[in-house]
Coordinates of C-alpha atoms and ligand atoms in Angstrom, one line a residue:
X22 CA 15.1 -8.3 -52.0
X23 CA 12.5 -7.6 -49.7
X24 CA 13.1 -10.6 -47.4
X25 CA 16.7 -9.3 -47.5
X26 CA 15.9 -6.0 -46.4
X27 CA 13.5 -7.8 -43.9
X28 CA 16.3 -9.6 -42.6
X29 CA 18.9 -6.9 -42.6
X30 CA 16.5 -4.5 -40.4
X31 CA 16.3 -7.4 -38.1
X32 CA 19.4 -8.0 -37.8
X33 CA 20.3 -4.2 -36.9
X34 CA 16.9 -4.0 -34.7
X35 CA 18.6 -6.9 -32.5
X36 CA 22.3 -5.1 -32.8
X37 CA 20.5 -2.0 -31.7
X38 CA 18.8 -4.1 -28.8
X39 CA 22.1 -6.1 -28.1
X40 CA 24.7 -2.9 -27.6
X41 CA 22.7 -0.8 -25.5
X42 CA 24.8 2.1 -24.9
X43 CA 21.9 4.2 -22.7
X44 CA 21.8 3.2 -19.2
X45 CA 18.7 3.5 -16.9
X46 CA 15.8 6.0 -18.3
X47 CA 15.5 9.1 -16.1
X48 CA 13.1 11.7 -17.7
X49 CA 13.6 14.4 -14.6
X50 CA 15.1 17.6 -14.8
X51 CA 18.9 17.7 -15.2
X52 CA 19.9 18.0 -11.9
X53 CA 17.5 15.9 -10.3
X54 CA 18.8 13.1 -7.5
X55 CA 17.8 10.1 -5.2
X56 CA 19.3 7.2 -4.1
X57 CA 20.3 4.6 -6.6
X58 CA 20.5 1.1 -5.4
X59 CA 22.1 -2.3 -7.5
X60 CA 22.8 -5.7 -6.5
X61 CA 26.5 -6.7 -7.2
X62 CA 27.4 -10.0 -7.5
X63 CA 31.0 -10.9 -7.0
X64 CA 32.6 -13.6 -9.1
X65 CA 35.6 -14.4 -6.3
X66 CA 35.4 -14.3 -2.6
X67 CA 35.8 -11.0 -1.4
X68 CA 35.2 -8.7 1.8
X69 CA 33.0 -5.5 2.4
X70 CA 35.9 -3.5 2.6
X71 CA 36.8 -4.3 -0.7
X72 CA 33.6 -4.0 -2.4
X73 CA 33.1 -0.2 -1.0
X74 CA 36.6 0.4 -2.6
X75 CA 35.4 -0.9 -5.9
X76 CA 32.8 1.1 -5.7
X77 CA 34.0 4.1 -4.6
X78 CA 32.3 4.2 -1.4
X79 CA 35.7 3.2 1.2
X80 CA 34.3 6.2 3.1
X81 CA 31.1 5.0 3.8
X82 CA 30.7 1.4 4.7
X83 CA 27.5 2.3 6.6
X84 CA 26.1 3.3 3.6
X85 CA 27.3 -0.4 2.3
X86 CA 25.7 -1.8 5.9
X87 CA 22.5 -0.1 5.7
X88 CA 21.3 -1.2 2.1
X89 CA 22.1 -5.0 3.0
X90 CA 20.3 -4.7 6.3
X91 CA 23.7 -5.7 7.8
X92 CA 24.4 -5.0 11.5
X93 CA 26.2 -1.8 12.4
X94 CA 28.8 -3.2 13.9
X95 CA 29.6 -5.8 11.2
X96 CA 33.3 -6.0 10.4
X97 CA 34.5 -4.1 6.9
X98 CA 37.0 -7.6 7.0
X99 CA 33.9 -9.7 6.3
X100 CA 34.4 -12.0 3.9
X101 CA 31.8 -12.5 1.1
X102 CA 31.3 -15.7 -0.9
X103 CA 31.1 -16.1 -4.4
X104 CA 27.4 -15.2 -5.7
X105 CA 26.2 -13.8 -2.7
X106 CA 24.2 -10.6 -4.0
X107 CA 25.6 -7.6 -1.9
X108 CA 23.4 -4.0 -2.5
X109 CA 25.1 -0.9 -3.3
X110 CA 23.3 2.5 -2.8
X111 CA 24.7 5.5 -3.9
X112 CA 23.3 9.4 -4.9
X113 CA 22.5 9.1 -8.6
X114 CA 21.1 12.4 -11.1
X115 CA 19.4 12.4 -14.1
X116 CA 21.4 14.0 -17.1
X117 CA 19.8 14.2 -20.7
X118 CA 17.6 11.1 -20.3
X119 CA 19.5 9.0 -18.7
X120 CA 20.8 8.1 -14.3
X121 CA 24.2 8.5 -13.4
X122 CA 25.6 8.4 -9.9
X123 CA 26.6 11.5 -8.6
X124 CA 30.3 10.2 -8.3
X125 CA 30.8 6.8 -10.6
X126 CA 32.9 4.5 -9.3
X127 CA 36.8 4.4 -11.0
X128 CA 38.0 1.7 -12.2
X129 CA 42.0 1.4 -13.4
X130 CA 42.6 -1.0 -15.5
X131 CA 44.6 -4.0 -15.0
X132 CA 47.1 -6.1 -17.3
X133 CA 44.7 -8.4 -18.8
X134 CA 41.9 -6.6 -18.4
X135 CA 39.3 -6.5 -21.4
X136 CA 36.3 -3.3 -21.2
X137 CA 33.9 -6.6 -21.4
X138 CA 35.8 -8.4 -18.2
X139 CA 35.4 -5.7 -16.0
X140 CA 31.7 -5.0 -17.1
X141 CA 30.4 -8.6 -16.9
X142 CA 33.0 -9.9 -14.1
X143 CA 34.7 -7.6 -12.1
X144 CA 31.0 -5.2 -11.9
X145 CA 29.0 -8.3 -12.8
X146 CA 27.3 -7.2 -15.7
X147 CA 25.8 -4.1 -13.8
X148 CA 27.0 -2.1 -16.5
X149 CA 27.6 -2.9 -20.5
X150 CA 31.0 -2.6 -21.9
X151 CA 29.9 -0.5 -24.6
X152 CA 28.1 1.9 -21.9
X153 CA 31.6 2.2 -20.2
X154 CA 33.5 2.7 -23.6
X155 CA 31.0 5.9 -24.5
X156 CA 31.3 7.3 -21.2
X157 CA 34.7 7.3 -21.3
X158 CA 34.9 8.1 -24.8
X159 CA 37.2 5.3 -25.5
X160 CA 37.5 5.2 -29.8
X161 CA 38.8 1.1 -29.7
X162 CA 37.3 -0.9 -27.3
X163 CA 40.1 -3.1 -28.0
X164 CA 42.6 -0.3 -26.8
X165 CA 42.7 0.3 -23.1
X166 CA 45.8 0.2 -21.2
X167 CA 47.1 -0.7 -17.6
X168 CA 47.0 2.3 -14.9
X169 CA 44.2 3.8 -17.5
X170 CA 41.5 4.9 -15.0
X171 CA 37.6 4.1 -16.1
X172 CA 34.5 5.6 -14.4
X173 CA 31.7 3.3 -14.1
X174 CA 28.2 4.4 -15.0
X175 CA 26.2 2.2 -12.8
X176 CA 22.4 2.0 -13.7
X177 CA 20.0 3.9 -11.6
X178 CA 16.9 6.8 -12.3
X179 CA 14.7 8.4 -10.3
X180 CA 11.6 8.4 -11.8
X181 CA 8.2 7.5 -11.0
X182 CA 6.8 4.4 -12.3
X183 CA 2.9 3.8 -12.1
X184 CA 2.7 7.4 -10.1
X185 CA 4.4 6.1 -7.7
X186 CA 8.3 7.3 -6.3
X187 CA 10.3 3.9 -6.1
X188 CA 13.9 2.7 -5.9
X189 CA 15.1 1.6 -9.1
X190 CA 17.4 -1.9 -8.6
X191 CA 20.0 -2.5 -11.1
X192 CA 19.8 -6.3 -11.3
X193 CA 22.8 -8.2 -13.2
X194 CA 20.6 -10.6 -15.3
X195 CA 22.3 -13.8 -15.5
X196 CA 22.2 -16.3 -18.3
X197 CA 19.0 -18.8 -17.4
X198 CA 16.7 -15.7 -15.9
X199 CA 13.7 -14.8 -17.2
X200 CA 11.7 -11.7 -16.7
X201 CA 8.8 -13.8 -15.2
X202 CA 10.9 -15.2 -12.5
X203 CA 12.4 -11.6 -12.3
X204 CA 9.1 -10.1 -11.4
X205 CA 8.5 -12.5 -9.4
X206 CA 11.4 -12.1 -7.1
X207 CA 11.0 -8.4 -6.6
X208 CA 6.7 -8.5 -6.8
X209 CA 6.2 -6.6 -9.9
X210 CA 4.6 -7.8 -12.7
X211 CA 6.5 -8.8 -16.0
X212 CA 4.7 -5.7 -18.3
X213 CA 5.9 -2.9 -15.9
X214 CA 9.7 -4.7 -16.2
X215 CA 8.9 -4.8 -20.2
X216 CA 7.9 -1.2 -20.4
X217 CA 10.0 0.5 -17.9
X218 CA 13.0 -1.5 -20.2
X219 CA 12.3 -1.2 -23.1
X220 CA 11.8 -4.4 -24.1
X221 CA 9.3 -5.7 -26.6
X222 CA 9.3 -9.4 -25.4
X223 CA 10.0 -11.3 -22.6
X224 CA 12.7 -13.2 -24.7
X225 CA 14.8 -10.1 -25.6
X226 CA 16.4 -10.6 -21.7
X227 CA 20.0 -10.3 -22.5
X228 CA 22.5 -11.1 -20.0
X229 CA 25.0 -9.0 -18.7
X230 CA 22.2 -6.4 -19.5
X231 CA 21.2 -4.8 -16.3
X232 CA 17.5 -4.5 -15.5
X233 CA 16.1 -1.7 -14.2
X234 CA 13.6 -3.2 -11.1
X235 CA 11.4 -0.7 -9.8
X236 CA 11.1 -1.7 -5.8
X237 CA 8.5 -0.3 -3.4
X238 CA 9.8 2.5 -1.0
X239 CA 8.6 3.6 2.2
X240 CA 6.0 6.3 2.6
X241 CA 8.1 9.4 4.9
X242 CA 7.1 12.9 5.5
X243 CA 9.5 14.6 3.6
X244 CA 8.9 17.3 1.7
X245 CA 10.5 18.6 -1.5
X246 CA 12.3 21.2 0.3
X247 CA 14.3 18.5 1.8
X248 CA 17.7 18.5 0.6
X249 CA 17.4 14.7 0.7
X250 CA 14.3 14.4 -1.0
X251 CA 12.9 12.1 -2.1
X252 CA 14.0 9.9 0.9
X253 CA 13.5 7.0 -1.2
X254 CA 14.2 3.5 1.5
X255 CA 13.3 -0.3 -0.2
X256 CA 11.6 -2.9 1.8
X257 CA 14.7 -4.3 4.8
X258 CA 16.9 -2.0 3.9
X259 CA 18.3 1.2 6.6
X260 CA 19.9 4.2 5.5
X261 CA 21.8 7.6 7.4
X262 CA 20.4 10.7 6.3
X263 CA 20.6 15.0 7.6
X264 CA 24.1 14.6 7.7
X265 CA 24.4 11.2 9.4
X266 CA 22.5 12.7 12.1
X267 CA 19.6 10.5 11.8
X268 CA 19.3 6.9 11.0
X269 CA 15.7 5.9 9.1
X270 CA 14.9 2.3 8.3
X271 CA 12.1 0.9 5.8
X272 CA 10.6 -2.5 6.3
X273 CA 7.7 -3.8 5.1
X274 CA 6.1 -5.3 8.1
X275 CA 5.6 -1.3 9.4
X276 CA 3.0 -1.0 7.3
X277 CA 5.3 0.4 5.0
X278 CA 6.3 3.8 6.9
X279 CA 9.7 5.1 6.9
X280 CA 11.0 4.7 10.7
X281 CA 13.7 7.1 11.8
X282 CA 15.4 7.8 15.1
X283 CA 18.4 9.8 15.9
X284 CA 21.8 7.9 14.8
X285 CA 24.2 8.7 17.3
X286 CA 26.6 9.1 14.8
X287 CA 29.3 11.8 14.1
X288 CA 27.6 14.4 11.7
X289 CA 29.4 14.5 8.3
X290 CA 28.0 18.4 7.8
X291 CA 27.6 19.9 11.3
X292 CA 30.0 19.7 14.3
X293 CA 27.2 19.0 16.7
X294 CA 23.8 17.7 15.0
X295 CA 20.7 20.3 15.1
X296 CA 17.9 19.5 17.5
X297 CA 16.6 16.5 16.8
X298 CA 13.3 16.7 19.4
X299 CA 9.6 17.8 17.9
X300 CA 9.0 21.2 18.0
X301 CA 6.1 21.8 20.2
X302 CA 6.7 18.9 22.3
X303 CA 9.8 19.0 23.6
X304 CA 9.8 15.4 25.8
X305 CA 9.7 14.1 21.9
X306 CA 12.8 13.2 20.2
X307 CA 12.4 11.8 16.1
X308 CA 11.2 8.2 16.6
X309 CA 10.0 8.9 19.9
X310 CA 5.8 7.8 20.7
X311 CA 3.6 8.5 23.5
X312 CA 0.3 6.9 23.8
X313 CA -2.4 9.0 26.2
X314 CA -5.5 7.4 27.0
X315 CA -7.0 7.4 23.4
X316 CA -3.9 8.9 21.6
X317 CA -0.9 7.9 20.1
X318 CA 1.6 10.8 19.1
X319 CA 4.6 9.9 16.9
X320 CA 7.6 12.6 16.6
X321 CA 8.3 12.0 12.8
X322 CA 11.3 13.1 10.8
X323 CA 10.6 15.3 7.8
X324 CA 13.3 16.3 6.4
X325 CA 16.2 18.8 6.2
X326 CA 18.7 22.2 5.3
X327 CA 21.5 23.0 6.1
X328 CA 20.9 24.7 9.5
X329 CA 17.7 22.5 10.3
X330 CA 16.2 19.0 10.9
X331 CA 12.6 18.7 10.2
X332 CA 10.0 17.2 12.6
X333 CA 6.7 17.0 12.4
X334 CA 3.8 15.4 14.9
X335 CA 1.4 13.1 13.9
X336 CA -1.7 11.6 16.2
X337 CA -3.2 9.0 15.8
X338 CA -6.8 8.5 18.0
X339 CA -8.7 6.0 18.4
X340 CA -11.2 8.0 20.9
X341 CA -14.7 7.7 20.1
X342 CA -15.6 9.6 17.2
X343 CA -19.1 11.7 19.0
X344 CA -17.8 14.1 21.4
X345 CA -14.1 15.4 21.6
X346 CA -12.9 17.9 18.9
X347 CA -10.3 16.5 16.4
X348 CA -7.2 16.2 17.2
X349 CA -5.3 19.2 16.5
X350 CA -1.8 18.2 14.7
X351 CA 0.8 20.5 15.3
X352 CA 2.5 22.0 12.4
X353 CA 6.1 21.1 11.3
X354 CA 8.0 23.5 13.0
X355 CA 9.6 27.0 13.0
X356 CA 11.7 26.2 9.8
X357 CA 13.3 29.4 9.0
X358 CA 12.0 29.7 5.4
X359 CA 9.1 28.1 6.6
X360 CA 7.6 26.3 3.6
X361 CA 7.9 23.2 4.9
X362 CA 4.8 21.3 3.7
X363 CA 2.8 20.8 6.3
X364 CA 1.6 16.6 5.9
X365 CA -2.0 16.1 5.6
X366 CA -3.2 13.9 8.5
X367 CA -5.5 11.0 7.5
X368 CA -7.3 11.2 11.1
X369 CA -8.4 15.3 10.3
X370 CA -10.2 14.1 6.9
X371 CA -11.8 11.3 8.4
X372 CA -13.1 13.1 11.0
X373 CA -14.3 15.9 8.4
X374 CA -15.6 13.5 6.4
X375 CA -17.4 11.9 9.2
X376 CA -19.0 15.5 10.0
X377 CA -20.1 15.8 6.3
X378 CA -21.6 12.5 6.1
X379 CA -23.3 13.4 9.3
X380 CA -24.9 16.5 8.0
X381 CA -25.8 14.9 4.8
X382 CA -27.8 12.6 6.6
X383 CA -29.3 14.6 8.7
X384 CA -30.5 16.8 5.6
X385 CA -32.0 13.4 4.1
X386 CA -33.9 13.1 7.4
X387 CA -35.2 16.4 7.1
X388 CA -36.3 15.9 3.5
X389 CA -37.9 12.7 3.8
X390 CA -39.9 13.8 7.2
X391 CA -41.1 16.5 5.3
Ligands
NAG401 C1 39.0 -14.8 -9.5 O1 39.3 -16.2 -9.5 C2 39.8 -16.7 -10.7 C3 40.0 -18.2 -10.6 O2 39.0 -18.7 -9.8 C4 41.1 -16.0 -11.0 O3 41.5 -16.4 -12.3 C5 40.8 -14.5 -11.1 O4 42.0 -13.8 -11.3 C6 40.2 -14.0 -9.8 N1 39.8 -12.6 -10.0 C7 40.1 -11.7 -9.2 C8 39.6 -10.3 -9.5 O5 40.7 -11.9 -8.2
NAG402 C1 41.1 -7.2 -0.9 O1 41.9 -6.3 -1.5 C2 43.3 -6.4 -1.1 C3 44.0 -5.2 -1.7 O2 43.7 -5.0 -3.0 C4 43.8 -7.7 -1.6 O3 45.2 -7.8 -1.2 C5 43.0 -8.8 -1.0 O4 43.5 -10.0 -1.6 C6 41.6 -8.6 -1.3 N1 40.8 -9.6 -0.6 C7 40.0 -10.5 -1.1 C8 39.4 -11.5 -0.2 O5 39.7 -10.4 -2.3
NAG403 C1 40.8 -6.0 9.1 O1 41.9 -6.7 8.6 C2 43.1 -5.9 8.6 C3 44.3 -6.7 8.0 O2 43.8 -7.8 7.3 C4 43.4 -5.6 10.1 O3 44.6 -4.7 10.1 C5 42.2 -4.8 10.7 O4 42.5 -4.6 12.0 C6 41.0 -5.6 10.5 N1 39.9 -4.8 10.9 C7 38.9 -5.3 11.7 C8 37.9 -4.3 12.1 O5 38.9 -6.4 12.1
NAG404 C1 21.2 14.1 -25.1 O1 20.7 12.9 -25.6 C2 20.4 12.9 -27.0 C3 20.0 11.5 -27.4 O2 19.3 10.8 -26.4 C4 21.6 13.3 -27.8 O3 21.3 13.4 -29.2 C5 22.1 14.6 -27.3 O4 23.3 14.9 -28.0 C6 22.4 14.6 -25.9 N1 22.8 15.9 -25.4 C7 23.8 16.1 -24.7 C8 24.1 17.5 -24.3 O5 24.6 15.2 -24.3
NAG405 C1 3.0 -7.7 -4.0 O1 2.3 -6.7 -4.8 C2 0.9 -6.8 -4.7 C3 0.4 -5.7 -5.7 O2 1.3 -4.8 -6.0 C4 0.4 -6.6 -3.3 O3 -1.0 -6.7 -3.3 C5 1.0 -7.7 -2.5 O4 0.7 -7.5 -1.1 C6 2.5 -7.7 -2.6 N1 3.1 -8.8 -1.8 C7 3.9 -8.6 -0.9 C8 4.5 -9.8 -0.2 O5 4.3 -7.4 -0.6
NAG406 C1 6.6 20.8 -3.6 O1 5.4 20.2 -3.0 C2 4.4 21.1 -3.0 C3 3.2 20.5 -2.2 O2 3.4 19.2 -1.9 C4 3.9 21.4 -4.4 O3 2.8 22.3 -4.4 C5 5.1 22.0 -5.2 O4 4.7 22.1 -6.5 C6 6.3 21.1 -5.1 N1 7.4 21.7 -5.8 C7 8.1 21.1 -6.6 C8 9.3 21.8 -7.2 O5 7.9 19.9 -7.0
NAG407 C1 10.6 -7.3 3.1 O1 11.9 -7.9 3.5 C2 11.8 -9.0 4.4 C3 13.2 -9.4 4.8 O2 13.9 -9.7 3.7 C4 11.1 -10.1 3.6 O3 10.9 -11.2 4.5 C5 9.7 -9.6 3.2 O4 9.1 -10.6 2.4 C6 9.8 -8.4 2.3 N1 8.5 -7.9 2.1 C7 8.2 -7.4 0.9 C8 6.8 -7.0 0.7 O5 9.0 -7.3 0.0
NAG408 C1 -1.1 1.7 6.7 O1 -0.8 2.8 5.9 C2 -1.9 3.3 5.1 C3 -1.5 4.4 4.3 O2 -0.2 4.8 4.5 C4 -3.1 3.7 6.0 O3 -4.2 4.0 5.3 C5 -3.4 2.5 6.9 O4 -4.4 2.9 7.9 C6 -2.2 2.0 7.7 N1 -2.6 0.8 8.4 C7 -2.2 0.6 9.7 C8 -2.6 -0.7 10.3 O5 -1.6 1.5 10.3
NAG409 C1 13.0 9.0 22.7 O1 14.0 8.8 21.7 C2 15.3 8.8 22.3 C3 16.3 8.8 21.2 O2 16.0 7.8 20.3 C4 15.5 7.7 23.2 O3 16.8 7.7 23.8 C5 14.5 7.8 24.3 O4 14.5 6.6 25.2 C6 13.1 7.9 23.7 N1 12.1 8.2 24.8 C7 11.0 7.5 24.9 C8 10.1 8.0 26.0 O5 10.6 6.7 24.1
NAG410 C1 23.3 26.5 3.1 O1 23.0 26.2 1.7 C2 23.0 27.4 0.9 C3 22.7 27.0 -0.5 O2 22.5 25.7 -0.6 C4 24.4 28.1 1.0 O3 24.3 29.3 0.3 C5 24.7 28.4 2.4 O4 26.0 28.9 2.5 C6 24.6 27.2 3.3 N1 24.7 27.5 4.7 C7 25.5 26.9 5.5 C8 25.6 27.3 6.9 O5 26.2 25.9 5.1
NAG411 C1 -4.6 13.9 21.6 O1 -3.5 14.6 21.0 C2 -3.8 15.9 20.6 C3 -2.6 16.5 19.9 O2 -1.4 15.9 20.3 C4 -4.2 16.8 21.8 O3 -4.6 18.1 21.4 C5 -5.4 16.1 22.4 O4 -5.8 16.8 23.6 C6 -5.1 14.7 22.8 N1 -6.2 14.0 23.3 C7 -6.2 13.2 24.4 C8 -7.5 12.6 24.8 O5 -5.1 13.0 25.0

């Protein structure tokens, strides 16, 4: 009896684990949004151009371009083998617990088509078929017709993991991975995939089960006021943000700092882009350095509204620590609301902290000669 019940609660603990029906954990606010990011593998050759319409996304193959590190001027008729892993970013929100892109792709349906074919083929096990049939409320998976139109609920959150703000990667675990070789891949550590997944063992990996990968993002300077905040950017990967206006890439060999520049591009919000120079040094455009004597000055971007793009101006010195005052940074500019957070510099505390020290042991001095 016991053993049976044993058994029994096993068995429904690994249904339970087996159908999960809850995508990606996202504990924010309802409301909250970032940028979602998953690798799709395709299971026939394909192009670009029809992976963004499979996604949703046939408006913005830059977006496509930029999260595969793919030159801007690549061809939407490129072809894609078989396997190849091809990123897909997109604006996800928590709601209730759980990420959801802001728009989920639609799928319709197909003669043939099954609810576990298109979630382990045609969207290569990024979602689960029982995670489409809930969020379309389908009452028999069984019962799904052709023209019927399905949205997708790709996998993606936006919270922090270890205190830290990171891009969560939707990987399509394939038969034969394990969550060792996982980590590996993506250089986290197999207990923070466990725990961020739920899972109580390495061995409850299940295929066509995406897992949630938390990927280190660039550092930037903007602030929560930002409508595109948290500019979240993985290691090689590029992204258009304020309206297309400016274009910011993330790769790890800049120490890790979000590099933006002005995109060229046509603004999807504003007719002409905003001014995209540093207020307070006009010769500075976003992007733009300038190294004086002992200085170097970088116009950063920091965010944006509606009506402005955020710069800010950070200096970096390397002059002699004795002698000439700190540098003095100049505040993000005129915004009209004007609570943009101003970015501690690193370079004012050190110097501060350089002073303290100074004075402490000048104090010691003074004690011991006494
Ligand atoms: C993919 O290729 C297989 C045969 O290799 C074919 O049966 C299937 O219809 C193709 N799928 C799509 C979506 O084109
Ligand atoms: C891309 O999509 C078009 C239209 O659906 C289809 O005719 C074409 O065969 C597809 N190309 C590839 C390589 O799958
Ligand atoms: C892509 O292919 C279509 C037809 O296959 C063609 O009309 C179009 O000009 C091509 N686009 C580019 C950018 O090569
Ligand atoms: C939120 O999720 C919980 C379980 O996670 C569920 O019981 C509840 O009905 C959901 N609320 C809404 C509004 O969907
Ligand atoms: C991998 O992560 C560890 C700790 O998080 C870090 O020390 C190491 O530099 C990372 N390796 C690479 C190649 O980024
Ligand atoms: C925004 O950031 C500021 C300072 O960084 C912080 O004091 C404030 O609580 C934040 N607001 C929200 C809504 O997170
Ligand atoms: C960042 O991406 C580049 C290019 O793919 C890769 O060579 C490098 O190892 C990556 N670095 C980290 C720390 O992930
Ligand atoms: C790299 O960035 C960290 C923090 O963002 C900073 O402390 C460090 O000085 C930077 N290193 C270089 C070489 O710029
Ligand atoms: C400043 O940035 C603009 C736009 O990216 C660029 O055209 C210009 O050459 C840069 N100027 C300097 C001095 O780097
Ligand atoms: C800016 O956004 C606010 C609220 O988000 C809206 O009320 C306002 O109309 C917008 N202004 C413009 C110029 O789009
Ligand atoms: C370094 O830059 C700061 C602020 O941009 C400026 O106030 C200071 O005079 C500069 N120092 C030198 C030596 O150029």
């Amino acid at each position: 009896m016991g053993i049976a019940v044993a058994l029994l609660t096993v068995f429904f603990a690994a249904a339970i684990a087996s159908t999960p029906v809850e995508s990606f954990t996202c504990s924010g606010t309802s409301g909250t949004t970032c940028n979602g990011l998953v690798g799709y593998v395709p299971s026939n050759t394909t192009t670009l151009s029809n992976i963004t319409t499979l996604f949703g996304i046939q408006n913005d193959l830059r977006s496509l371009l930029g999260a595969n590190n793919f030159p801007l001027n690549t061809s939407p008729n490129q072809s894609v083998s078989p396997q190849q892993t091809i990123r897909i970013t997109f604006p996800c929100t928590c709601n209730n617990g759980t990420g959801y892109p802001v728009n989920p792709p639609v799928y319709t349906v197909v003669s043939g088509d099954t609810l576990s074919h298109i979630a382990e083929v045609v969207f290569s096990g990024l979602v689960t078929y029982q995670q489409i049939q809930v969020f379309n409320n389908v009452k028999d998976a069984s019962m799904i017709v052709p023209g019927q139109e399905l949205k997708i609920p790709l996998p993606c959150s936006c919270d922090e993991v270890g205190g830290e703000r990171v891009v969560h990667y939707g990987y399509a675990v394939e038969s034969g991975n394990t969550v060792q070789g996982i980590a590996q891949e993506f250089n986290t550590t197999e207990a923070t995939l466990l725990s961020l997944n739920g899972l109580n063992s390495p061995k409850d990996l299940l295929a066509d089960v995406p897992l949630d990968v938390p990927l280190k993002a660039c550092t930037t300077m903007v602030g929560n006021n930002s409508l595109d905040y948290p500019l979240l950017v993985a290691n090689d990967t590029y992204i258009f943000t304020a309206g297309n206006c400016v274009m910011c890439s993330c790769n790890a060999a800049n120490n890790w700092t979000l590099q933006c520049e002005p995109s060229q591009a046509q603004s999807t919000i504003w007719t002409t882009c905003p001014s995209l120079q540093c207020q307070g040094e006009q010769s500075l455009y976003i992007g733009n350095t300038t190294t004086s004597s002992c200085n170097r000055t970088t116009c950063a971007y920091a965010g944006y509204t509606n009506q402005t793009i955020f710069t800010t101006l950070t200096s970096l010195s390397t002059c002699p620590v004795s002698g000439s005052p700190p540098p003095s940074n100049n505040a993000p500019p005129a915004a009209s609301d004007g609570n943009i957070n101003a970015p501690k510099f690193l370079l004012k505390g050190w110097s501060w902290s350089f002073i303290l020290m100074f004075i402490h042991l000048v104090l010691l001095y003074l004690h011991l000669v006494q």
